[in-house]
XYZ file of C-alpha atoms in Angstrom:
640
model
C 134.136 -86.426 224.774
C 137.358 -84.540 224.437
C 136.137 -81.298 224.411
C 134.145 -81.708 228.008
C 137.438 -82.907 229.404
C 137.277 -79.402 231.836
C 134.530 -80.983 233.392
C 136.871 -83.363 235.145
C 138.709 -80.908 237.150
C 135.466 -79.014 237.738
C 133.514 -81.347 239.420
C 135.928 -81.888 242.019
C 136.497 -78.485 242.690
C 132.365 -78.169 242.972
C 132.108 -80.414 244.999
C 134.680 -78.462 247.537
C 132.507 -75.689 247.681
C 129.522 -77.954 247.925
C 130.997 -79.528 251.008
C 132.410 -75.948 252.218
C 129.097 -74.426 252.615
C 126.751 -77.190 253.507
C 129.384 -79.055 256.418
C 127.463 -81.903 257.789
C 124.524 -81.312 255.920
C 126.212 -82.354 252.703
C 125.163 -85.987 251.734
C 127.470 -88.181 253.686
C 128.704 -85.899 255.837
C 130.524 -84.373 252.951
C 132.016 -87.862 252.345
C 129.231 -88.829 249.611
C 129.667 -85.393 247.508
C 132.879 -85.817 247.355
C 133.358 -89.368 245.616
C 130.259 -88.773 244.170
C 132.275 -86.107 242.230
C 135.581 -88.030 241.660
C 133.830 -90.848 240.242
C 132.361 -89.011 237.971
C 135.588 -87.176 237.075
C 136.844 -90.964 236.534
C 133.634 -91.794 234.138
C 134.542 -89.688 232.399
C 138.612 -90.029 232.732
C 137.861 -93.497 231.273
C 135.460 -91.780 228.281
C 138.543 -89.371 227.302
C 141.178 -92.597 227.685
C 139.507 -94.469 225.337
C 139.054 -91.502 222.751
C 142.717 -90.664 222.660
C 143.457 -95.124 222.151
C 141.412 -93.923 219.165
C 143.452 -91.633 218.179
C 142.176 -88.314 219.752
C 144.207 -85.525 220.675
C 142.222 -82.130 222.061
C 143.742 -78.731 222.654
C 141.815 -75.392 223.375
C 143.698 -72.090 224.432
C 142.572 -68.834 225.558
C 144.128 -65.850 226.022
C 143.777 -64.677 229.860
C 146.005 -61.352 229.660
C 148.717 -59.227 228.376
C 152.150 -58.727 229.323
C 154.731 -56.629 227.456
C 152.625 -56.809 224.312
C 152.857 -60.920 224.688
C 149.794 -62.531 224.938
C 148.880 -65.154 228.136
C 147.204 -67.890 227.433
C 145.444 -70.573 229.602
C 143.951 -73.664 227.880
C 144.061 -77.709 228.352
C 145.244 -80.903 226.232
C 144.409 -84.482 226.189
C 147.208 -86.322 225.055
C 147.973 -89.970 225.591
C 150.597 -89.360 228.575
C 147.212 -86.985 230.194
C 144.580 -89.920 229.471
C 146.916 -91.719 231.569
C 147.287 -89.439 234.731
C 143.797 -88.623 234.352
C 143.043 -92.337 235.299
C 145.271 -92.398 237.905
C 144.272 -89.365 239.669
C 140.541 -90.510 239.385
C 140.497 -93.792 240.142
C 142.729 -94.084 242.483
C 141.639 -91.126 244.295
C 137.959 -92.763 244.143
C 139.319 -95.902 245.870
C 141.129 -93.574 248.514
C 137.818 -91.640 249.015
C 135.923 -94.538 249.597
C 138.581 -95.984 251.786
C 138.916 -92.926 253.776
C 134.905 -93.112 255.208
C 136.187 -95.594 257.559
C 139.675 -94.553 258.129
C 138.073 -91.048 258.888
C 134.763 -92.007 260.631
C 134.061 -90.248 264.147
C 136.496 -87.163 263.406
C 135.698 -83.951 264.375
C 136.437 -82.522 261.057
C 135.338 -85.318 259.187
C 133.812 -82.787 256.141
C 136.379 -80.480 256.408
C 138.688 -83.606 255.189
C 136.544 -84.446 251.850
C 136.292 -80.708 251.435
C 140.140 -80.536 251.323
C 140.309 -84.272 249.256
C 138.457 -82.706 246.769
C 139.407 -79.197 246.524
C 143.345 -81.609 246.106
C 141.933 -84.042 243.508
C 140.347 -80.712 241.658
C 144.133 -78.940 241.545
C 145.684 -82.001 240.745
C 143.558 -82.753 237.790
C 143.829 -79.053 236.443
C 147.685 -79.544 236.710
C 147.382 -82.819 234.397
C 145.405 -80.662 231.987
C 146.864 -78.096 231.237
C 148.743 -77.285 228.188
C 150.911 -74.201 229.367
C 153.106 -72.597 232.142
C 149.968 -70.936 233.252
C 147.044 -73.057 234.376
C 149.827 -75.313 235.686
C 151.597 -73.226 237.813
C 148.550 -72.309 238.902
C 147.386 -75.985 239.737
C 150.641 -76.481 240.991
C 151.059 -73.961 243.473
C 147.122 -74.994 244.612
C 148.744 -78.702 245.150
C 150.979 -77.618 247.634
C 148.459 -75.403 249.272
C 146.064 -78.555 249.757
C 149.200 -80.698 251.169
C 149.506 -77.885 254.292
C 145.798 -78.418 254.645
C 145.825 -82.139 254.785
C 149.366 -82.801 256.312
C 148.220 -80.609 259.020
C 144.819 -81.822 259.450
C 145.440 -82.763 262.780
C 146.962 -79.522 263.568
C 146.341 -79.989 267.339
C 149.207 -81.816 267.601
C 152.912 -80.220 267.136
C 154.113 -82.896 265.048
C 151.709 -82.598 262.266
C 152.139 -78.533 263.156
C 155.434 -78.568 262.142
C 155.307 -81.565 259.215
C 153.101 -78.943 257.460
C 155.174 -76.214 257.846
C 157.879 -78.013 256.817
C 156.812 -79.654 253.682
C 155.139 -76.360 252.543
C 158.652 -73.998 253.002
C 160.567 -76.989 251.338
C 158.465 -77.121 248.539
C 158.300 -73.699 248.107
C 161.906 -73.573 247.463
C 162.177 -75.737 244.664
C 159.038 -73.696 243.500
C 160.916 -70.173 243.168
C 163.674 -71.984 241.640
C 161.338 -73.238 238.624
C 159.318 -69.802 238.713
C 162.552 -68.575 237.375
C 162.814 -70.900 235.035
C 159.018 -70.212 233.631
C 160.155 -66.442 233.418
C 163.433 -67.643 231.652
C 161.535 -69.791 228.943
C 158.642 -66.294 228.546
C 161.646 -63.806 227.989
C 163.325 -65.651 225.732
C 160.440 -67.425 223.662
C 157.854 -65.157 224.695
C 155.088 -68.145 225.275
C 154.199 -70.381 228.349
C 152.194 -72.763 225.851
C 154.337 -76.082 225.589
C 153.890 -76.778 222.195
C 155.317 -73.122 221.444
C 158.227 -73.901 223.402
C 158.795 -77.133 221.733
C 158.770 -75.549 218.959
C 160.780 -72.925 219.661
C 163.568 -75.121 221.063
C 163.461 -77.588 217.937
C 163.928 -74.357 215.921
C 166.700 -73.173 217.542
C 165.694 -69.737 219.652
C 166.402 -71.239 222.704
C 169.989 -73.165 222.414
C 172.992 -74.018 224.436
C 173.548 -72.642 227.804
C 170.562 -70.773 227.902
C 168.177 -73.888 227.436
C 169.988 -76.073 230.037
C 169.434 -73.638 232.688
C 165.885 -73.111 231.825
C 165.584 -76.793 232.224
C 167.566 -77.305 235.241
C 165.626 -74.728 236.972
C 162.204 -75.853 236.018
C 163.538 -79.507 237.091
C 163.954 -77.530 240.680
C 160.089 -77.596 241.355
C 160.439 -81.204 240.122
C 163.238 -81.916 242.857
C 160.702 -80.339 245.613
C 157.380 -81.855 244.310
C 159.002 -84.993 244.166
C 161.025 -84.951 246.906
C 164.401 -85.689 245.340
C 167.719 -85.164 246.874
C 168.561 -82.565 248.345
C 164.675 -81.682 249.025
C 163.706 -84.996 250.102
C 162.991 -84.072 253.906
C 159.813 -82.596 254.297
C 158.186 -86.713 252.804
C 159.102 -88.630 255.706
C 157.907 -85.903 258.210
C 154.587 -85.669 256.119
C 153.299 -88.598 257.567
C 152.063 -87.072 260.515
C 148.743 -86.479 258.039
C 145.672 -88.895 258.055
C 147.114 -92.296 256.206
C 144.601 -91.594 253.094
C 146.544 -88.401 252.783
C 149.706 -89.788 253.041
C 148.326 -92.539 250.175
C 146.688 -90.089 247.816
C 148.963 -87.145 248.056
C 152.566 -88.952 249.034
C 151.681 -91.693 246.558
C 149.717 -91.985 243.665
C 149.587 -87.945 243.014
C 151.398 -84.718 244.145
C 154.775 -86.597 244.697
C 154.109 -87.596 241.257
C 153.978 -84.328 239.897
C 157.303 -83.907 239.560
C 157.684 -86.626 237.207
C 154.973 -85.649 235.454
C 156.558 -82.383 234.726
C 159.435 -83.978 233.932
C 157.901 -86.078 231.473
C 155.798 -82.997 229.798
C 158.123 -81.276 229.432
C 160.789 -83.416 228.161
C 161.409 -81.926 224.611
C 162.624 -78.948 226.680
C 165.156 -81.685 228.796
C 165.980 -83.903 225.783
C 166.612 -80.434 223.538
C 169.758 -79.560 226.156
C 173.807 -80.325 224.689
C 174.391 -83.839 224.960
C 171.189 -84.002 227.118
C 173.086 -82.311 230.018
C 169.696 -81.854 231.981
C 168.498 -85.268 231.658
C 171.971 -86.270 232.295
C 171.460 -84.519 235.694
C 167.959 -85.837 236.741
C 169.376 -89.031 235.877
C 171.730 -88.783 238.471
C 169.781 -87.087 241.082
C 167.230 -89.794 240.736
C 169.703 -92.513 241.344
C 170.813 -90.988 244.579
C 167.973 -90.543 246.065
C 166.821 -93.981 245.033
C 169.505 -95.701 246.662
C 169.934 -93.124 249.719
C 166.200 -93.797 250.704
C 166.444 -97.206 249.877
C 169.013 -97.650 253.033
C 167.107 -95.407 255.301
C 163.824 -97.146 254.612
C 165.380 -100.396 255.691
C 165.933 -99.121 259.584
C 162.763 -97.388 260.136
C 160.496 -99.278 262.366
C 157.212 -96.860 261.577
C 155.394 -98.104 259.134
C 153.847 -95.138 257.183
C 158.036 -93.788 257.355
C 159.108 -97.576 255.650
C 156.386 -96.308 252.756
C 157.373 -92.694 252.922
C 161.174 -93.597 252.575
C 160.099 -96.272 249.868
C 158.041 -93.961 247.546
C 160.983 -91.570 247.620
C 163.199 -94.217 246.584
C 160.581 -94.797 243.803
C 160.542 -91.379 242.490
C 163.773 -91.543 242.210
C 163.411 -94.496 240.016
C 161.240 -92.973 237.881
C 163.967 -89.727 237.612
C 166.382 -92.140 236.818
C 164.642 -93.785 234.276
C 163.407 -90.271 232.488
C 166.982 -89.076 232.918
C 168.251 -92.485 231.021
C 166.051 -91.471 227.809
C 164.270 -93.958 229.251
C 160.689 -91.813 228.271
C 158.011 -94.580 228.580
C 159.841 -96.530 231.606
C 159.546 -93.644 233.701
C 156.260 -92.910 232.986
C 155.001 -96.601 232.783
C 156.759 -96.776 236.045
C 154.755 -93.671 237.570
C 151.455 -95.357 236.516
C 152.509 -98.785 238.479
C 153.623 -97.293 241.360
C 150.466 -95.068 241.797
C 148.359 -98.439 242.435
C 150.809 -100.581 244.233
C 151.792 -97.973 246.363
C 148.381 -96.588 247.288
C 147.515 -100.243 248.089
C 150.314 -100.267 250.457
C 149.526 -97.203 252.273
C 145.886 -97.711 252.633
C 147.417 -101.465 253.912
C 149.333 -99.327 256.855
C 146.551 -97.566 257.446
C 144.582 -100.943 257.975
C 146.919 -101.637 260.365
C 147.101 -98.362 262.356
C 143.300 -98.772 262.482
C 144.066 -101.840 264.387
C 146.949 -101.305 266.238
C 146.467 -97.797 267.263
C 150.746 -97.669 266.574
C 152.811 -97.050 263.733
C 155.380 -99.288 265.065
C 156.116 -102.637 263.605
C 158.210 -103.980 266.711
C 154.977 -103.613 268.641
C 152.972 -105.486 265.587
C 153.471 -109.218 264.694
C 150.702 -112.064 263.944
C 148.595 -109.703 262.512
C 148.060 -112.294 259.331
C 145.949 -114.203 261.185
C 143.079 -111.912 262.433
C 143.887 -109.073 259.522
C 143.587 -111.760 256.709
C 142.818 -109.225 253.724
C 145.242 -106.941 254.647
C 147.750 -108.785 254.955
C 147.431 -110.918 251.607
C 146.508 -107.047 249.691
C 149.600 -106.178 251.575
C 151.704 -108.763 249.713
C 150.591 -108.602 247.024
C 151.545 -104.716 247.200
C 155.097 -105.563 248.612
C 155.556 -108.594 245.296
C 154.647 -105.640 243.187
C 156.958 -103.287 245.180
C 159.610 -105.497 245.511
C 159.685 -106.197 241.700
C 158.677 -110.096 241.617
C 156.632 -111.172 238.226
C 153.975 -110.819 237.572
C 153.050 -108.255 239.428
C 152.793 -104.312 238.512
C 156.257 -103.385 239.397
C 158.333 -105.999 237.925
C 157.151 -104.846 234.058
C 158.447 -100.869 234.998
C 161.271 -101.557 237.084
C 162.719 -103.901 234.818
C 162.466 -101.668 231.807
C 164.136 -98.845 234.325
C 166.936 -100.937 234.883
C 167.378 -101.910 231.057
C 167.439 -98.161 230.419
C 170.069 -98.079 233.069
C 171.717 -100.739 232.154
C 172.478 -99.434 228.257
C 172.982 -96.053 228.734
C 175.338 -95.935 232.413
C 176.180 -98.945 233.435
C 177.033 -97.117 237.239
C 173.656 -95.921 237.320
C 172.373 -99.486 236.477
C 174.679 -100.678 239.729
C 172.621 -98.278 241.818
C 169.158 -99.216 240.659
C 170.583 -102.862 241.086
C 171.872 -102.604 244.793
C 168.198 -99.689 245.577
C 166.004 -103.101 243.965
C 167.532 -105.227 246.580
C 167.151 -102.958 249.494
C 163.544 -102.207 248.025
C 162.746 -106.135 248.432
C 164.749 -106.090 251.685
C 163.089 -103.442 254.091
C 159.150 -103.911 252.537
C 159.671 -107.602 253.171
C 161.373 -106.899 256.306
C 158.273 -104.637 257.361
C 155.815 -107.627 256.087
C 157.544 -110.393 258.080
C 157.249 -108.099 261.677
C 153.860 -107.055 261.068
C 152.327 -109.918 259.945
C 154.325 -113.084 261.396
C 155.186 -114.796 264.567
C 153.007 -113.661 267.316
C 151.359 -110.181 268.257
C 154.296 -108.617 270.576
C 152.185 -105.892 271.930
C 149.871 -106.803 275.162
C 147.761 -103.894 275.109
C 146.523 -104.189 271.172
C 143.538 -106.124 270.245
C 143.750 -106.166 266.265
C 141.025 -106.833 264.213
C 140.212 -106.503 260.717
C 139.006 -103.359 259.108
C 135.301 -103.039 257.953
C 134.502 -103.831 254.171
C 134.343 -99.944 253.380
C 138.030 -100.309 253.407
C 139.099 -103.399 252.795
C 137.107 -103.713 249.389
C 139.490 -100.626 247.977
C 142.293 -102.621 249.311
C 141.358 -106.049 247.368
C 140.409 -103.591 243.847
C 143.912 -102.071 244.431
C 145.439 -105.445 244.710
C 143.924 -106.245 241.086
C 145.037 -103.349 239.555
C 148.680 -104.232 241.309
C 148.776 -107.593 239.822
C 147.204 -107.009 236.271
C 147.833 -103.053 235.505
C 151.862 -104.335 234.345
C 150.848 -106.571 231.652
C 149.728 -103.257 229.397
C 153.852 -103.160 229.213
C 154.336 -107.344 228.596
C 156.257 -108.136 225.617
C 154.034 -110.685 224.409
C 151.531 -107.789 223.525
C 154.195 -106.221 221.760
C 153.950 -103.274 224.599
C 150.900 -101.421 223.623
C 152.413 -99.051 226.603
C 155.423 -98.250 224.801
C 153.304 -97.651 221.514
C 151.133 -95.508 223.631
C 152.996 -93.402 225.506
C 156.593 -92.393 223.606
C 158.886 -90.154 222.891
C 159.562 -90.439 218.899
C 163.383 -89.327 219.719
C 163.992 -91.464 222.776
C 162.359 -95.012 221.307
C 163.797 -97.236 224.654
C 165.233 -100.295 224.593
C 163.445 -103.878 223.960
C 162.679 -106.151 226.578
C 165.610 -108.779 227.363
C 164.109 -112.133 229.105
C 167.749 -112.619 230.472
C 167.979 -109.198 231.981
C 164.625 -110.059 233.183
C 165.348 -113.064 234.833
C 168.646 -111.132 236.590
C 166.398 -108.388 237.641
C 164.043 -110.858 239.232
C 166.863 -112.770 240.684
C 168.197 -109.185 242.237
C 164.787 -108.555 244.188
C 164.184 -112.105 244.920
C 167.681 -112.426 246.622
C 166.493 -109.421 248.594
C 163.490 -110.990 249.574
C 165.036 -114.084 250.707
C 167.202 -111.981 252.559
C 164.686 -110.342 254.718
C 163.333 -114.028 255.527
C 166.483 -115.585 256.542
C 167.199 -112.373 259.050
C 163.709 -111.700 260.070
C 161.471 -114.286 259.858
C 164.025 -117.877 259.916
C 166.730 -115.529 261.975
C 169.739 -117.648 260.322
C 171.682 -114.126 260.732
C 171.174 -111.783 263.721
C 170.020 -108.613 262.614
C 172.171 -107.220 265.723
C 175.296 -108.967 264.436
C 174.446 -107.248 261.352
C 174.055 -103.817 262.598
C 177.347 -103.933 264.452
C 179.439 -105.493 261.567
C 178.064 -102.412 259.297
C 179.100 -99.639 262.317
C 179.017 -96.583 261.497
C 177.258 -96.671 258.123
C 174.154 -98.008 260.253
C 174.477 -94.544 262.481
C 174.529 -92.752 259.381
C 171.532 -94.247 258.099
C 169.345 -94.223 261.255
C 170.131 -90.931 261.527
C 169.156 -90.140 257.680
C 172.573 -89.460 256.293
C 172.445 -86.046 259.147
C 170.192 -84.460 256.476
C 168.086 -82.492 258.420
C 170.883 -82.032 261.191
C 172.626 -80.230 258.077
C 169.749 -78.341 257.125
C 169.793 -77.167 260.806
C 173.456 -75.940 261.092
C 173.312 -74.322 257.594
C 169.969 -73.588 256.857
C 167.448 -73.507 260.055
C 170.630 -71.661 262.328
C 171.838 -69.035 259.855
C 168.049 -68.059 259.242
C 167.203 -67.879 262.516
C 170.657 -65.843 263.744
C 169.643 -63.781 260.989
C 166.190 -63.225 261.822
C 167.212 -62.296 265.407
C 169.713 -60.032 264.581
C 166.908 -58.263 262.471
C 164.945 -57.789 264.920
C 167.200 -56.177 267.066
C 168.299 -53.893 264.118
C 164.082 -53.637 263.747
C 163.510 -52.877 267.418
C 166.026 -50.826 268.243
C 167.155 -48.878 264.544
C 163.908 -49.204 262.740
C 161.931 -48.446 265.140
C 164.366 -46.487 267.161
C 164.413 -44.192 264.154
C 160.177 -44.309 263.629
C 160.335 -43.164 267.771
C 162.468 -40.603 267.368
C 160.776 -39.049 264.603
C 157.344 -39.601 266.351
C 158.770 -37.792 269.753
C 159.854 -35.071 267.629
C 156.659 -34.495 265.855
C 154.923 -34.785 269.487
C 157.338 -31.701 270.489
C 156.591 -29.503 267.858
C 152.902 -30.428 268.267
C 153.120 -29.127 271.768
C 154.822 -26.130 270.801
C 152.649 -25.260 267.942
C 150.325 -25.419 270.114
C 151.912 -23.686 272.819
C 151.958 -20.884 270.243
C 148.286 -21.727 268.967
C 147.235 -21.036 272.600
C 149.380 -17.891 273.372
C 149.739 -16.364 270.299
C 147.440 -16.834 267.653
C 144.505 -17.459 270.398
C 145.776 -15.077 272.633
C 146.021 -12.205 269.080
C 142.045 -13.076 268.135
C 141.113 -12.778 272.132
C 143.171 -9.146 272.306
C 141.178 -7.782 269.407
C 137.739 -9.676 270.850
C 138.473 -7.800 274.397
C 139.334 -4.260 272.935
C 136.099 -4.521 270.850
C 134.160 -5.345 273.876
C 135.760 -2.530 276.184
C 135.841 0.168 273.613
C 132.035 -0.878 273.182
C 131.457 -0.856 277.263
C 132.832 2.852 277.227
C 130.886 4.189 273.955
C 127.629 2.502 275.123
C 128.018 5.354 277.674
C 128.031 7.687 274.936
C 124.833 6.406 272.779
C 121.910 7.530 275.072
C 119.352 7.575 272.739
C 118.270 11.158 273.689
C 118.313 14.014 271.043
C 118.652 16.762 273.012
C 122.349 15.268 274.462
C 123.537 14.474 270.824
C 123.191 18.265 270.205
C 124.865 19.411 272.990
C 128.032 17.113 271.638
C 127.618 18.856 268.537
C 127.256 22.460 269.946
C 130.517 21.753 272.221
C 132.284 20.535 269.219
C 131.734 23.459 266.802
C 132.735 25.786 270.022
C 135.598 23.470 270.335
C 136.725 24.177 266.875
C 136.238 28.278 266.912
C 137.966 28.055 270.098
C 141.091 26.435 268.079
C 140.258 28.388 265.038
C 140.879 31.493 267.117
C 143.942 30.509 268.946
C 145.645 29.641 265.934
C-alpha cells in the first residue's frame, strides 16, 4: 500500500476542485465530497500505518529541475513518525468535517468552506509526505495560504479582516527566515532531500557554525508555524475563524507543523556543537509554555482560553524536542491533536448555544449541554494532565526529559502544568456550573452531527495515551525514536509528582471558582501589577506596534511622499518635457517640413497653370514658337 501513499494527499486536493466547480451542486452542498475524500485519505492512512508497524519504509524521488548543474528533486516517504501524522491529519480532520455540517449549516458560503477544508487537509498531507525541502516548502507555504482563507472566512467583519492579515504577515516572517536556511543547507550540500542532508551532516560537510545557523534559521518557520515566542501573536487573534477552523488548523494540524519540522528534521538540530540549536528550541519552548500558560488563565473568551492553551502546548512539545526528548515531543504532538480538537469542537458546542464566546455570560450549561460538557472534561482531564487520560502519558515523559537534562526548564514545565490545570478548569467550572448568568441565552444541546465527533474524540482522548504506558513496554517509544536521543524511562514517582502538580492545579481552580474559599478579586489585587501585565499579554503586540507596526508605517509614509513628490515628480517632469518637444516638433512638422512639401506642391501647380497656357494643342501655333525661336537665335547670332 506504500507506494499509493500519493493518493492520500490527492484526494483531498480533488475533491477541492470538485467542490470549486460544482458549488452547491456538489453532493452535500460540497460538505459530502469533501469527507467523502478525507475518509478515504484516512482508509487508507490506516492501510500505510499498519504497513510501516510491519516494518515498511517507502521512498520515491523525482527530479523536477535544474539549478546550477544540481539536480531538484521532489518525492515522498512513509516513515513511522509520517504513518503517525498521516492519522492525525485524517482522522481527525474527518471528525472535524463531519462536525463542521452542523457548526456550518445555513452559511452563505457553506461550499466555499469544505472547498477551503479540503484544499487545507490536501497541503497539509503533502507537507507530511514529503521527503525534501521541495514538496514541503511547497505544502508549507500552501498551509498558510489556506489559514488566510479560513481565518478570514467571515471576511465581512473587520476582526476576522485583520486576524487574517495578521496571522498571514506573521507567518510569513518566520517563513523568509527558514527560506534562508533551505538556501543555506542547498549551497553548502547541494541537496534539499533529507536523507542527503543527514548524510551530509553525519559526514561532516556541513559542521560547526555553519550547521547551527542553518538550523536556527529553518527552526524560524518553526517559531511562526507554531506560534512560539516571539511570533506567538497572530494564534490568539486567529480565532475570529469558524471554531472547526480554529480546531483543525490551530489544533490538531498547521500549528503542528512546526513541530513536525522540528522533529524531521532533527538529525540536522541534534548534529549542531553541544546541540546548541536544540538547546535553543528548548528554551524558546519553555517560555512560551509558561508565558501563555499565565495569559490563558485571565481570558474570559473561550476559543482565546484554547488558543492561549495550545500555544502553551506547542511549547511543550518544543521543550520536550529541545530536551533530546525525541519521542516525548512527538508522542506529545499526537495527544494533543485529539484532546485538543475535542476541546475546540467542545467551545464550538457552546458558541452554538450561547451565541457568545464569553464564559462570564455562560454557567449551568452541564445540565441542558450534557455531552458537551462530560466530552469537555474529559478533554480538560486529558489537558490538564490527570491519568489516565491522553495527556498525562506525554506530558509526563516531557517533564522527565526536563527534569534530567535542565532541571530550570523542568521548574517551568512544572509551574506551565499547574496553570494548564488551573485556567481549563477554571473555564470548565464558569461554563458549566452554578446557574446560566446570561438572561437572553436559551442553551441547548447540539444536534448528533456534532456531538457524535465530540464523544469519538473523547475515546481517542482517554485511550490514544496508553500506546506510551509502561506496562506495554512503550510500543510508542519503540516506534517512533531517535537511535541517538533514546529518552529516559518512565519513573512511577515522578509520575505520581507530576499528577500531584496538575491535580493541585485543579483543586485550585475549584476552591476559587467553583467553592470560592479564596476571592478571585483578592487574588488579582494581591498579584498587582503582574495581573496588568498578563491581561494585557505581556504588551506583546503593544511592542510590536511601537517597534514594528509604527516604524513600518512612518516608513511607508515617508515613501510615499518621496514616491509622490520625487518619483513621480521626476516621471512628470520628464513627461512635460517630452510633451514640449512634441509640440515643437510638431510646430516644425507643421511649418517646416509641411510647409517645404506644400511650397514645392504649389510651384508645381502654378508653373503648370501658366504652361497650360502654352500647350494649345494646335500645330500651326507650335511652329510659329519654333519659327520665332530660330529668328531669335540669328538675331543673337548676328549681334554678337
Amino acid at each position: 500500500m506504500l507506494q499509493y501513499a500519493w493518493l492520500i494527499p490527492l484526494l483531498p486536493f480533488l475533491g477541492f476542485w470538485w467542490i470549486l466547480f460544482a458549488g452547491r451542486r456538489a453532493p452535500g452542498e460540497g460538505a459530502y465530497v469533501a469527507i467523502g475524500a478525507l475518509m478515504a485519505s484516512a482508509v487508507l492512512s490506516v492501510a500505510a500505518f499498519i504497513e510501516v508497524l510491519r516494518g515498511g519504509h517507502y521512498e520515491t524521488n523525482l527530479v523536477w529541475a535544474v539549478l546550477a548543474g544540481r539536480p531538484l528533486e521532489i518525492g515522498f516517504q512513509v516513515d513511522p513518525l509520517t504513518a503517525v501524522m498521516l492519522l492525525v491529519v485524517t482522522v481527525v480532520g474527518s471528525l472535524i468535517f463531519i462536525y463542521s455540517i452542523g457548526y456550518m449549516h445555513g452559511d452563505p458560503r457553506y461550499p466555499r468552506f469544505f472547498a477551503y477544508m479540503s484544499l487545507f487537509a490536501a497541503s497539509m498531507l503533502l507537507l507530511v509526505l514529503a521527503n525534501d525541502f521541495l514538496a514541503l516548502y511547497a505544502g508549507w507555504e500552501l498551509v498558510g495560504l489556506c489559514s488566510y482563507l479560513l481565518i478570514g472566512f467571515w471576511f465581512e467583519r473587520p476582526a476576522a479582516a485583520r486576524a487574517s492579515m495578521k496571522a498571514f504577515v506573521t507567518t510569513r516572517v518566520g517563513d523568509l527566515f527558514m527560506f534562508l536556511g533551505i538556501l543555506l543547507i542547498f549551497l553548502t550540500l547541494g541537496t534539499l532531500n533529507f536523507e542527503e542532508i543527514f548524510e551530509g551532516v553525519e559526514a561532516g560537510r556541513m559542521t560547526g557554525g555553519l550547521l547551527t545557523l542553518a538550523a536556527v534559521l529553518v527552526f524560524g518557520g518553526a517559531v511562526g508555524k507554531s506560534a512560539q515566542v516571539p511570533l506567538h501573536v497572530w494564534l490568539p487573534d486567529a480565532m475570529e475563524g469558524p471554531t472547526p477552523v480554529s480546531a483543525l488548523i490551530h489544533a490538531a494540524t498547521m500549528v503542528a507543523a512546526g513541530v513536525y519540522l522540528v522533529a524531521r528534521m532533527y538529525p540536522l538540530f541534534f548534529g549542531t556543537p553541544s546541540h546548541e540549536a536544540l538547546t535553543l528550541v528548548a528554551y524558546i519552548g519553555g517560555i512560551t509554555a509558561i508565558m501563555a500558560a499565565t495569559i490563558g488563565v485571565v481570558q474570559d473568551d473561550i476559543k482565546r482560553v484554547m488558543a492561549y492553551s495550545t500555544i502553551s502546548q506547542l511549547g511543550y512539545m518544543m521543550m520536550g524536542l529541545g530536551v533530546l526528548g525525541f519521542t516525548a515531543g512527538v508522542f506529545h504532538l499526537m495527544t494533543h491533536a485529539f484532546f485538543k480538537a475535542l476541546l475546540f469542537l467542545a467551545a464550538g458546542s457552546v458558541i452554538h448555544a450561547m451565541h457568545t464566546n464569553d464564559i462570564k455570560q455562560m454557567g449551568g450549561l452541564g445540565q441542558v449541554m450534557p455531552y458537551t460538557y462530560g466530552t469537555m472534561l474529559v478533554g480538560g482531564l486529558a489537558l490538564a494532565g490527570i491519568p489516565p487520560f491522553a495527556g498525562f502519558w506525554s506530558k509526563d515523559e516531557i517533564l522527565l526529559e526536563a527534569y534530567h537534562h535542565d532541571q530550570g526548564l523542568f521548574i517551568i514545565g512544572a509551574v506551565g502544568a499547574f496553570l494548564t490545570a488551573f485556567y481549563i478548569f477554571r473555564m470548565i467550572i464558569y461554563t458549566f456550573t452554578g446557574t446560566l448568568r446570561s438572561h437572553e441565552a436559551h442553551p441547548h444541546e447540539s444536534p448528533r452531527v456534532m456531538t457524535v465527533p465530540l464523544v469519538i474524540l473523547a475515546i481517542f482522548s482517554t485511550v490514544v495515551g496508553f500506546v506510551g504506558a509502561p506496562w506495554w513496554d512503550n510500543p510508542f517509544h519503540h516506534f517512533v525514536r531517535f537511535e541517538a536521543a533514546e529518552g529516559v524511562a518512565f519513573d512511577l514517582n515522578f509520575a505520581i509528582m507530576s499528577t500531584a502538580i496538575a491535580a493541585a492545579g485543579s483543586l485550585a481552580a475549584l476552591i476559587v471558582y467553583r467553592w470560592q474559599w479564596v476571592s478571585s478579586a483578592s487574588l488579582r489585587r494581591a498579584v498587582g501589577p503582574l495581573y496588568t501585565a498578563v491581561v494585557r499579554k505581556y504588551y506583546w503586540d503593544e511592542l510590536y506596534q511601537f517597534v514594528i507596526v509604527r516604524p513600518v508605517v512612518w516608513a511607508a509614509r515617508r515613501l510615499r511622499t518621496f514616491d509622490v513628490y520625487v518619483i513621480d515628480g521626476a516621471v512628470n517632469a520628464v513627461g512635460a518635457v517630452i510633451v514640449w518637444f512634441a509640440r515643437l516638433y510638431r510646430i516644425f512638422d507643421l511649418y517646416v517640413v509641411d510647409g517645404a512639401v506644400n511650397l514645392i506642391g504649389w510651384t508645381a501647380k502654378t508653373l503648370g497653370g501658366v504652361l497650360r497656357y502654352v500647350q494649345t494643342g494646335r500645330p500651326q501655333n507650335y511652329l510659329l514658337v519654333i519659327a520665332l525661336g530660330v529668328i531669335a537665335l540669328v538675331v543673337v547670332g548676328v549681334i554678337r
